[in-house]
Coordinates of C-alpha atoms in Angstrom, one line a residue:
M1 CA 0.0 0.0 0.0
N2 CA 1.5 3.3 -1.0
D3 CA 1.6 6.2 1.4
P4 CA -0.4 9.2 0.4
T5 CA 1.6 12.0 -1.2
P6 CA 2.4 14.6 1.5
D7 CA 0.9 18.0 1.1
P8 CA 3.8 20.5 0.9
A9 CA 1.6 23.3 2.2
A10 CA 0.7 21.3 5.3
E11 CA 4.3 20.6 6.1
R12 CA 5.5 24.1 5.5
P13 CA 5.6 26.4 8.6
R14 CA 2.8 29.0 8.5
T15 CA 4.1 32.4 7.3
V16 CA 2.7 35.8 8.4
L17 CA 3.5 39.2 7.0
L18 CA 2.9 42.1 9.4
R19 CA 2.9 45.5 7.6
E20 CA 2.0 49.2 7.7
G21 CA 3.1 49.6 11.3
E22 CA 6.1 50.5 13.4
V23 CA 8.4 47.6 14.1
H24 CA 10.8 48.1 17.0
S25 CA 14.0 46.4 15.8
P26 CA 17.7 47.1 16.0
A27 CA 18.0 45.4 12.6
D28 CA 16.2 48.4 11.0
P29 CA 15.2 51.4 13.2
F30 CA 12.8 52.5 10.5
A31 CA 11.1 49.1 9.9
T32 CA 7.4 49.0 9.2
A33 CA 7.0 45.3 8.3
M34 CA 8.0 41.9 9.6
V35 CA 7.7 38.3 8.3
V36 CA 7.2 35.5 10.7
E37 CA 7.8 31.9 9.6
G38 CA 6.5 29.3 12.1
G39 CA 8.0 30.3 15.5
T40 CA 10.8 32.4 14.1
I41 CA 11.2 35.9 12.8
A42 CA 12.3 35.6 9.2
W43 CA 12.6 39.2 8.0
V44 CA 12.3 42.8 9.2
G45 CA 12.3 45.8 6.9
S46 CA 10.5 48.6 5.0
E47 CA 7.1 48.8 3.5
G48 CA 8.3 48.8 -0.1
A49 CA 10.3 45.6 0.4
A50 CA 7.3 44.0 2.1
D51 CA 5.5 43.9 -1.3
S52 CA 7.8 41.1 -2.5
F53 CA 6.6 38.9 0.4
A54 CA 2.9 39.5 0.0
D55 CA 2.1 36.8 -2.5
G56 CA 4.0 34.0 -0.7
V57 CA 2.6 34.3 2.8
D58 CA -0.4 32.5 4.5
E59 CA -1.7 35.6 6.2
I60 CA -1.2 39.4 6.0
L61 CA -1.8 41.4 9.2
H62 CA -2.4 45.1 8.5
L63 CA -1.2 47.0 11.5
D64 CA -2.8 50.3 10.7
G65 CA 0.1 52.2 12.3
A66 CA 0.3 50.0 15.4
L67 CA 3.6 49.4 17.2
V68 CA 5.2 45.9 17.2
T69 CA 7.7 45.1 20.0
P70 CA 9.3 42.0 21.5
A71 CA 6.9 40.5 24.0
F72 CA 7.9 41.4 27.5
T73 CA 9.4 38.9 30.0
D74 CA 8.4 39.2 33.7
S75 CA 11.4 37.8 35.5
H76 CA 9.9 37.2 38.9
V77 CA 6.3 36.0 39.3
H78 CA 4.3 33.8 41.7
T79 CA 1.7 32.6 39.2
T80 CA -0.8 30.8 41.4
A81 CA -0.8 33.5 44.0
T82 CA -1.2 36.1 41.2
G83 CA -4.3 34.2 39.9
L84 CA -5.7 33.9 43.4
A85 CA -5.4 37.7 43.8
L86 CA -7.0 38.3 40.4
T87 CA -9.9 36.1 41.2
G88 CA -10.3 36.4 45.0
L89 CA -9.5 38.6 48.0
D90 CA -6.9 41.2 47.1
L91 CA -6.6 44.0 49.7
A92 CA -4.2 46.1 47.6
P93 CA -7.0 48.5 46.7
A94 CA -8.1 48.9 50.3
R95 CA -7.6 52.5 51.5
S96 CA -8.2 52.0 55.2
L97 CA -8.5 49.4 57.9
A98 CA -12.3 49.7 57.8
D99 CA -12.2 49.2 54.0
A100 CA -10.1 46.1 54.4
L101 CA -12.3 44.6 57.0
A102 CA -15.4 45.3 54.8
R103 CA -13.7 43.6 51.9
I104 CA -12.9 40.6 54.1
R105 CA -16.5 40.3 55.2
T106 CA -17.8 40.4 51.6
H107 CA -15.3 37.8 50.5
A108 CA -16.2 35.5 53.4
A109 CA -19.9 35.8 52.7
A110 CA -19.3 35.0 49.0
R111 CA -17.2 31.9 49.7
P112 CA -19.1 29.8 52.2
G113 CA -17.6 26.5 51.0
D114 CA -13.9 27.4 51.3
R115 CA -12.1 25.4 54.0
V116 CA -9.6 28.3 54.4
L117 CA -10.2 31.8 53.2
L118 CA -7.2 33.1 51.2
G119 CA -6.3 36.7 50.6
T120 CA -3.3 39.0 49.9
G121 CA -2.1 42.5 49.5
W122 CA -2.7 44.4 52.7
D123 CA -0.3 47.3 53.6
A124 CA -1.2 49.3 56.7
T125 CA 1.6 51.9 56.0
G126 CA -0.8 53.7 53.7
W127 CA -3.9 53.5 55.9
P128 CA -5.0 56.4 58.1
E129 CA -5.3 54.1 61.1
R130 CA -1.6 53.1 60.6
R131 CA -2.2 49.6 62.0
H132 CA -3.2 46.2 60.7
P133 CA -6.4 44.4 61.8
T134 CA -6.2 42.6 65.2
R135 CA -6.9 38.9 65.3
E136 CA -10.2 39.6 67.0
E137 CA -11.2 41.9 64.3
L138 CA -10.4 39.3 61.7
D139 CA -12.3 36.6 63.6
E140 CA -15.4 38.8 63.6
A141 CA -15.0 39.8 59.9
T142 CA -14.7 36.1 58.8
G143 CA -17.4 34.7 61.1
R144 CA -14.8 32.8 63.1
R145 CA -13.5 31.0 60.0
P146 CA -9.9 30.1 59.0
L147 CA -8.2 33.0 57.1
Y148 CA -4.6 33.3 55.8
L149 CA -3.9 36.9 54.8
P150 CA -0.2 37.7 53.8
R151 CA 1.1 41.2 53.8
V152 CA 1.7 42.7 50.4
D153 CA 5.4 41.6 50.5
V154 CA 4.3 38.0 51.5
H155 CA 7.0 37.9 54.2
S156 CA 4.5 38.1 57.1
A157 CA 0.8 37.2 57.4
L158 CA -2.3 37.8 59.5
V159 CA -4.3 34.7 60.5
T160 CA -7.5 34.1 62.4
T161 CA -7.8 32.0 65.6
A162 CA -9.6 29.3 63.6
L163 CA -6.5 28.9 61.3
L164 CA -4.1 28.7 64.3
D165 CA -6.3 25.9 65.7
L166 CA -5.7 23.9 62.5
V167 CA -1.9 24.1 62.4
P168 CA -0.3 21.9 65.0
D169 CA 2.2 23.6 67.4
I170 CA 2.3 26.8 65.4
T171 CA 2.3 29.0 68.5
G172 CA 5.6 27.4 69.5
L173 CA 7.4 28.1 66.2
P174 CA 9.8 31.0 65.7
G175 CA 8.0 34.0 64.2
Y176 CA 4.8 33.6 66.3
R177 CA 3.8 36.5 68.4
A178 CA 0.2 36.8 69.7
D179 CA 0.1 40.5 69.0
A180 CA 1.8 40.7 65.6
P181 CA 1.7 39.2 62.1
L182 CA 3.4 35.8 61.7
T183 CA 6.9 35.7 60.3
G184 CA 9.6 33.1 59.8
D185 CA 8.8 29.4 60.5
A186 CA 5.3 30.2 61.9
H187 CA 4.4 32.1 58.7
H188 CA 5.7 29.2 56.5
A189 CA 3.7 26.7 58.5
A190 CA 0.5 28.7 58.1
R191 CA 1.1 29.3 54.4
T192 CA 1.8 25.6 53.7
F193 CA -1.4 24.5 55.5
A194 CA -3.5 27.2 53.8
H195 CA -2.2 26.5 50.3
G196 CA -2.6 22.8 50.9
T197 CA -6.3 23.2 51.1
L198 CA -6.5 24.3 47.5
T199 CA -7.9 21.7 45.2
P200 CA -6.1 20.9 41.9
Q201 CA -8.9 22.6 40.0
Q202 CA -8.6 25.8 42.1
R203 CA -4.9 25.9 41.5
T204 CA -5.3 25.4 37.8
E205 CA -8.0 28.0 37.5
A206 CA -5.8 30.5 39.4
Q207 CA -2.9 29.7 37.1
R208 CA -5.0 30.2 34.0
A209 CA -6.2 33.5 35.2
A210 CA -2.7 34.7 35.8
L211 CA -1.4 33.5 32.4
R212 CA -4.4 35.1 30.7
R213 CA -3.7 38.4 32.4
A214 CA -0.1 38.3 31.4
A215 CA -0.9 37.7 27.8
E216 CA -3.4 40.6 27.9
L217 CA -0.5 42.8 28.9
G218 CA 1.9 41.7 26.2
I219 CA 3.9 39.4 28.4
G220 CA 5.3 36.4 26.5
S221 CA 7.4 34.9 29.2
L222 CA 7.2 34.5 33.0
H223 CA 9.9 33.3 35.4
E224 CA 8.1 31.4 38.0
C225 CA 9.9 31.7 41.4
A226 CA 8.7 28.6 43.4
G227 CA 10.0 26.6 46.2
P228 CA 9.1 24.4 49.2
E229 CA 8.4 27.4 51.4
I230 CA 6.4 29.3 48.7
S231 CA 4.1 27.0 46.8
G232 CA 5.0 23.3 46.7
E233 CA 6.0 20.8 44.1
D234 CA 2.5 19.9 42.9
D235 CA 1.8 23.6 42.2
F236 CA 5.1 24.0 40.4
T237 CA 4.9 20.9 38.2
G238 CA 1.2 21.5 37.5
L239 CA 2.0 25.0 36.3
L240 CA 4.8 23.8 34.0
G241 CA 2.5 21.1 32.6
L242 CA -0.3 23.6 32.0
A243 CA 2.0 26.0 30.1
A244 CA 3.2 23.1 28.0
E245 CA -0.3 22.0 27.1
E246 CA -2.2 25.2 26.5
P247 CA -1.4 28.3 24.5
G248 CA -0.1 31.2 26.6
P249 CA 3.1 32.8 27.9
R250 CA 6.2 30.7 28.2
I251 CA 7.0 29.6 31.8
T252 CA 10.6 29.3 33.0
G253 CA 10.6 27.6 36.4
Y254 CA 13.0 28.2 39.3
W255 CA 13.0 26.1 42.4
A256 CA 14.3 27.7 45.6
E257 CA 16.0 24.9 47.4
A258 CA 19.6 24.7 48.6
V259 CA 21.9 22.4 46.6
T260 CA 24.9 20.7 48.2
S261 CA 25.4 17.8 45.8
A262 CA 24.9 16.5 42.3
K263 CA 22.0 14.5 43.6
D264 CA 20.3 17.6 44.8
A265 CA 20.8 19.3 41.5
A266 CA 19.4 16.3 39.6
R267 CA 16.3 16.3 41.7
I268 CA 15.7 20.0 41.0
R269 CA 16.1 19.4 37.3
A270 CA 13.7 16.5 37.5
L271 CA 11.0 18.9 38.7
G272 CA 11.5 20.8 35.5
A273 CA 13.4 23.8 37.0
V274 CA 16.2 25.5 35.1
G275 CA 17.8 26.7 38.3
A276 CA 18.0 26.4 42.1
A277 CA 17.2 30.0 42.3
G278 CA 14.4 32.6 42.7
D279 CA 13.2 33.0 46.3
L280 CA 15.9 31.1 48.0
F281 CA 15.8 33.4 51.0
V282 CA 18.9 35.0 52.4
D283 CA 16.6 37.4 54.3
G284 CA 13.0 38.7 54.2
S285 CA 11.5 42.1 53.3
L286 CA 11.7 45.7 54.4
G287 CA 7.9 46.1 54.9
S288 CA 7.8 43.2 57.3
R289 CA 11.1 44.3 58.9
T290 CA 12.7 41.0 58.2
A291 CA 15.2 42.2 55.6
H292 CA 18.7 41.8 57.0
L293 CA 20.5 45.1 57.6
H294 CA 23.9 46.2 58.7
A295 CA 22.4 48.9 60.9
P296 CA 19.1 48.8 62.8
Y297 CA 15.8 49.8 61.3
A298 CA 14.7 53.4 61.8
D299 CA 11.4 52.3 63.3
A300 CA 12.5 49.1 65.2
P301 CA 15.5 48.3 67.4
H302 CA 16.8 45.4 65.4
T303 CA 18.5 44.5 62.1
G304 CA 16.0 42.0 60.7
S305 CA 16.9 38.3 60.2
A306 CA 19.2 36.2 58.1
S307 CA 18.2 32.9 56.7
L308 CA 21.5 32.0 54.9
D309 CA 25.0 33.2 55.7
S310 CA 27.9 33.7 53.2
A311 CA 29.1 30.1 53.9
A312 CA 25.7 28.6 52.9
V313 CA 25.6 30.9 49.8
A314 CA 29.1 29.7 48.8
A315 CA 28.2 26.0 49.2
H316 CA 25.1 26.4 47.1
V317 CA 26.8 28.4 44.3
A318 CA 29.7 26.0 44.2
S319 CA 27.5 22.9 44.0
C320 CA 25.2 24.5 41.4
T321 CA 28.2 25.7 39.3
Q322 CA 29.8 22.2 39.3
A323 CA 26.4 20.7 38.3
G324 CA 25.9 23.2 35.5
L325 CA 22.8 24.6 37.2
Q326 CA 21.9 28.2 37.7
A327 CA 21.9 29.4 41.3
G328 CA 20.2 32.4 42.8
F329 CA 19.0 34.1 45.9
H330 CA 16.4 36.5 47.3
A331 CA 18.4 39.3 49.0
I332 CA 17.0 42.7 49.9
G333 CA 18.8 44.2 52.9
D334 CA 22.4 45.4 52.7
A335 CA 23.7 42.8 55.0
A336 CA 21.9 40.1 53.0
V337 CA 23.3 41.4 49.7
S338 CA 26.8 41.5 51.3
S339 CA 26.4 37.8 52.3
V340 CA 25.5 36.9 48.7
A341 CA 28.5 38.8 47.3
E342 CA 30.9 37.3 49.8
G343 CA 29.5 33.8 49.3
V344 CA 29.6 33.9 45.5
R345 CA 33.1 35.2 45.6
D346 CA 34.2 32.4 47.9
A347 CA 32.5 29.9 45.5
A348 CA 34.5 31.4 42.6
R349 CA 37.7 30.9 44.5
K350 CA 36.8 27.2 44.8
V351 CA 35.4 26.4 41.4
G352 CA 36.9 29.2 39.2
L353 CA 35.7 32.7 38.4
D354 CA 35.2 31.9 34.7
R355 CA 32.8 29.0 35.6
V356 CA 30.8 31.2 38.0
R357 CA 30.5 34.0 35.5
A358 CA 29.4 31.7 32.7
A359 CA 26.6 30.3 34.9
R360 CA 24.9 33.7 35.1
H361 CA 23.7 33.2 38.7
R362 CA 21.1 35.7 39.7
V363 CA 20.0 37.8 42.7
E364 CA 16.3 38.7 43.2
H365 CA 15.4 42.2 44.4
A366 CA 18.9 43.3 45.4
E367 CA 17.5 46.6 46.7
M368 CA 20.1 47.8 49.2
L369 CA 23.4 48.0 47.3
S370 CA 26.6 49.7 48.0
D371 CA 29.5 50.6 45.6
D372 CA 31.3 47.5 46.8
T373 CA 28.4 45.1 46.2
I374 CA 27.6 46.6 42.8
A375 CA 31.3 46.1 41.9
A376 CA 31.0 42.5 43.1
F377 CA 27.9 41.9 41.0
A378 CA 29.8 43.1 37.9
E379 CA 32.9 41.0 38.7
L380 CA 30.9 37.9 39.3
A381 CA 28.5 38.4 36.4
L382 CA 25.5 38.3 38.7
T383 CA 22.2 39.2 37.1
A384 CA 20.1 41.7 39.2
S385 CA 16.5 40.6 38.9
V386 CA 14.7 43.7 40.1
Q387 CA 11.3 45.2 40.4
P388 CA 10.8 48.9 39.5
G389 CA 7.3 48.8 40.9
F390 CA 8.8 48.6 44.4
D391 CA 10.2 52.1 44.2
A392 CA 6.9 53.3 42.7
A393 CA 5.0 51.8 45.6
W394 CA 7.3 52.5 48.5
G395 CA 10.0 55.0 47.5
G396 CA 10.1 58.8 48.1
D397 CA 10.5 61.0 51.1
S398 CA 7.3 59.8 52.8
G399 CA 7.1 56.2 51.6
M400 CA 7.5 52.9 53.4
Y401 CA 11.3 52.8 52.7
A402 CA 11.8 56.1 54.4
E403 CA 9.7 55.0 57.3
R404 CA 11.6 51.8 57.8
L405 CA 15.1 53.1 57.0
G406 CA 15.1 56.9 57.3
P407 CA 15.3 59.1 54.3
E408 CA 19.0 58.9 53.8
R409 CA 19.2 55.2 53.5
A410 CA 15.9 55.0 51.6
A411 CA 17.3 57.2 48.9
T412 CA 20.1 54.6 48.1
L413 CA 17.6 51.8 47.2
N414 CA 17.2 50.3 43.8
P415 CA 20.1 52.1 42.1
Y416 CA 19.5 51.1 38.5
A417 CA 21.7 53.7 36.9
A418 CA 24.7 52.6 39.0
L419 CA 24.1 49.0 38.1
L420 CA 24.0 49.7 34.4
R421 CA 27.1 51.9 34.6
A422 CA 29.0 49.0 36.2
G423 CA 27.9 46.6 33.5
V424 CA 25.5 44.5 35.7
P425 CA 22.8 42.8 33.7
L426 CA 19.3 43.8 34.7
A427 CA 16.2 41.7 34.3
F428 CA 12.9 43.4 35.2
G429 CA 9.9 41.8 36.8
S430 CA 7.0 42.5 39.2
D431 CA 7.1 39.9 41.9
S432 CA 3.4 39.6 41.3
P433 CA 1.2 39.7 43.3
V434 CA 3.5 41.8 45.4
T435 CA 3.2 44.5 42.7
P436 CA 0.9 43.9 39.8
L437 CA 1.8 42.6 36.4
G438 CA 2.3 45.6 34.1
P439 CA 5.5 45.9 32.0
W440 CA 5.0 49.4 30.6
A441 CA 4.3 50.7 34.1
A442 CA 7.6 49.1 35.3
V443 CA 9.5 50.7 32.4
R444 CA 8.1 54.0 33.4
D445 CA 8.8 53.4 37.1
A446 CA 12.5 52.8 36.3
A447 CA 12.8 55.8 34.0
F448 CA 11.1 58.1 36.6
H449 CA 12.5 56.6 39.8
H450 CA 11.8 58.6 42.9
T451 CA 15.6 59.1 43.3
T452 CA 16.7 61.1 40.2
G453 CA 20.2 59.7 40.2
H454 CA 18.9 56.1 39.9
R455 CA 16.8 56.8 36.8
I456 CA 17.7 55.1 33.5
S457 CA 16.5 55.8 30.0
V458 CA 13.2 54.3 28.7
R459 CA 15.2 52.3 26.2
A460 CA 17.5 50.8 28.8
A461 CA 14.4 49.9 31.0
F462 CA 12.6 48.5 28.0
T463 CA 15.6 46.3 27.2
A464 CA 15.8 45.1 30.8
H465 CA 12.1 44.0 30.6
T466 CA 12.4 42.2 27.2
R467 CA 15.9 41.0 26.3
G468 CA 17.1 41.2 29.9
G469 CA 14.8 38.4 30.9
W470 CA 16.0 36.1 28.2
R471 CA 19.6 36.8 29.0
A472 CA 18.9 36.0 32.6
I473 CA 18.2 32.4 31.5
G474 CA 21.2 32.2 29.2
R475 CA 19.5 33.1 25.9
D476 CA 21.2 35.9 24.0
D477 CA 19.3 35.3 20.8
A478 CA 15.8 36.3 22.0
G479 CA 13.8 39.2 23.3
V480 CA 14.5 41.3 20.2
L481 CA 12.9 41.5 16.8
V482 CA 15.7 40.4 14.4
P483 CA 15.8 37.5 11.8
G484 CA 16.4 34.2 13.6
A485 CA 14.9 35.3 16.9
P486 CA 11.9 33.5 18.4
A487 CA 8.6 35.0 17.2
D488 CA 7.5 36.3 20.6
Y489 CA 6.0 39.8 20.0
A490 CA 3.2 42.1 21.0
V491 CA 1.2 44.6 18.9
W492 CA 0.3 47.9 20.7
S493 CA -1.9 50.9 20.3
A494 CA 0.5 53.7 21.3
G495 CA 0.9 57.4 20.7
E496 CA 3.9 59.1 19.2
L497 CA 7.1 57.2 19.3
I498 CA 10.1 59.1 20.8
V499 CA 13.5 58.4 22.2
Q500 CA 13.0 59.5 25.8
A501 CA 15.4 60.2 28.6
P502 CA 13.5 61.8 31.4
D503 CA 16.5 63.7 32.8
T504 CA 19.8 64.8 31.3
R505 CA 21.6 63.2 34.2
V506 CA 20.3 59.7 33.7
A507 CA 22.3 56.8 32.4
N508 CA 21.1 56.4 28.8
W509 CA 22.1 55.7 25.3
S510 CA 21.9 58.2 22.4
T511 CA 18.7 60.3 22.5
D512 CA 19.4 62.0 19.2
P513 CA 16.7 61.0 16.6
R514 CA 19.4 61.3 13.9
S515 CA 21.2 58.3 15.5
G516 CA 18.6 56.0 14.1
T517 CA 17.6 54.7 17.5
P518 CA 14.1 53.1 17.2
G519 CA 11.5 55.0 19.2
L520 CA 9.2 53.9 22.0
P521 CA 6.0 55.3 23.4
A522 CA 6.2 58.4 25.6
L523 CA 5.9 57.2 29.2
T524 CA 5.8 60.5 31.1
P525 CA 3.9 59.9 34.4
G526 CA 0.2 60.8 34.1
G527 CA 0.0 59.8 30.5
E528 CA -1.8 56.8 28.9
L529 CA 0.2 53.6 28.7
P530 CA 0.2 51.5 25.5
V531 CA -2.7 49.1 25.1
C532 CA -1.9 45.6 23.9
L533 CA -3.8 44.5 20.8
R534 CA -2.2 41.2 20.2
T535 CA 0.3 38.9 21.9
V536 CA 2.2 36.2 20.0
V537 CA 4.4 33.5 21.5
A538 CA 6.5 31.2 19.3
G539 CA 4.4 32.4 16.3
R540 CA 1.2 31.4 18.0
T541 CA -1.4 34.1 18.9
V542 CA -2.2 33.9 22.6
H543 CA -4.2 37.1 23.0
I544 CA -6.3 39.3 20.8
R545 CA -7.9 42.3 22.3
P546 CA -11.7 42.2 21.9
N547 CA -13.1 44.2 18.9
E548 CA -9.6 44.5 17.4

């Protein structure tokens, strides 16, 4: 029996011509058209040259002047928690203690069947009452039901009496105080129990909601920062499986567990993780006063807490480097960042500086940096995975940073310009749900940082939120619209395109239009942000704005 003759058209990758728009590409700063073949960009160029492709493509997409850019990468996300915030109790919009308690009552009434009520996002520093709810107030608001309610930074949490009764011996764990939010081991125990009550269907629906929202915002890739103290293996492997099965943003998974042997590294790889990194905690957060500082907090007589010291950092980095696995840490306070720098340098002495640099190990948040630690990041080729939304939310003379640290120390935080000048690779993210998904807002936040000297150009910030995320996972061929790159792109309704540097003192590339630098939307605070019309991942459309 003869095999049927193959259909050449069925075997050939689908080809799409985008034309009559503005294509943001270093290959041609004046490009108006692009050809995509399968999952790869095949050509970028001018409108006149696009005519020669028109008869040979499967589809022509008329852009009508829309902007095409690489899809964004959010380099630090907690996907399930983001979905739960999108679909459930998110107290980020609450403007007072009374408002927060009213929202909790409404949520509890709407979810009578939930074994544990889950919420997120409260931040009492902006409330007129200047305090969090008491346990008795939460007990009343929930009708005496179990509630797990992490602070916006997710490094401390409020719980009801009913939840405490369900977690064995929690009141004896470090981090438990009757009159304060849970921190440390007590918080981790509460979180593990609360998240353990989610059904697989609830997890999957939350993940779908988060991935859908990311695609709506032109995000083509997410770095999931998971771990045993954050989400759990079932959550992590379920998310990776969902991303592989359904159209949507790419997921790169990090698992935050210490590695001391090749066996440890192999187990983390078996989970599907690309690195033993992400939220491997060296310390906590400034908002919860658990970030580890060299000098005491301005509003508390202590220096926070350390989860790992430099010796533990060195052991982890050395083992990961020898196993060919990316390592990384969560470090916010200056003492924590110093421990990371010292530990990675010690690992480099053991296994070789070139090997450590080639591994592109990363540090999440890296907020309190000094000249010495910035120099160490550059020397060791550490990627700074940072969140510009943090400064937007908590920076400034009267923000949470100034309250926790005093204005002088607060003004040193998140020094993006100094990092770029030193040659430290930047990868931007949100830490969602800590700050919301929103890449154009993050680019604006970096360009208009509260501290003028830390500002960077819009182009540099845009690169950190597109190509920077790919480079952070060892891919230098992606996150940019050039022939041969992955066809991950977004189409935007945007205003006039310019080359914007918000201040003459910022670290930036050429702002002269005659240089041929491709323009980007104006992001001056108060203006409209671009609206995503279409998101494409690996040549596959994962979002189309309704009525477009």
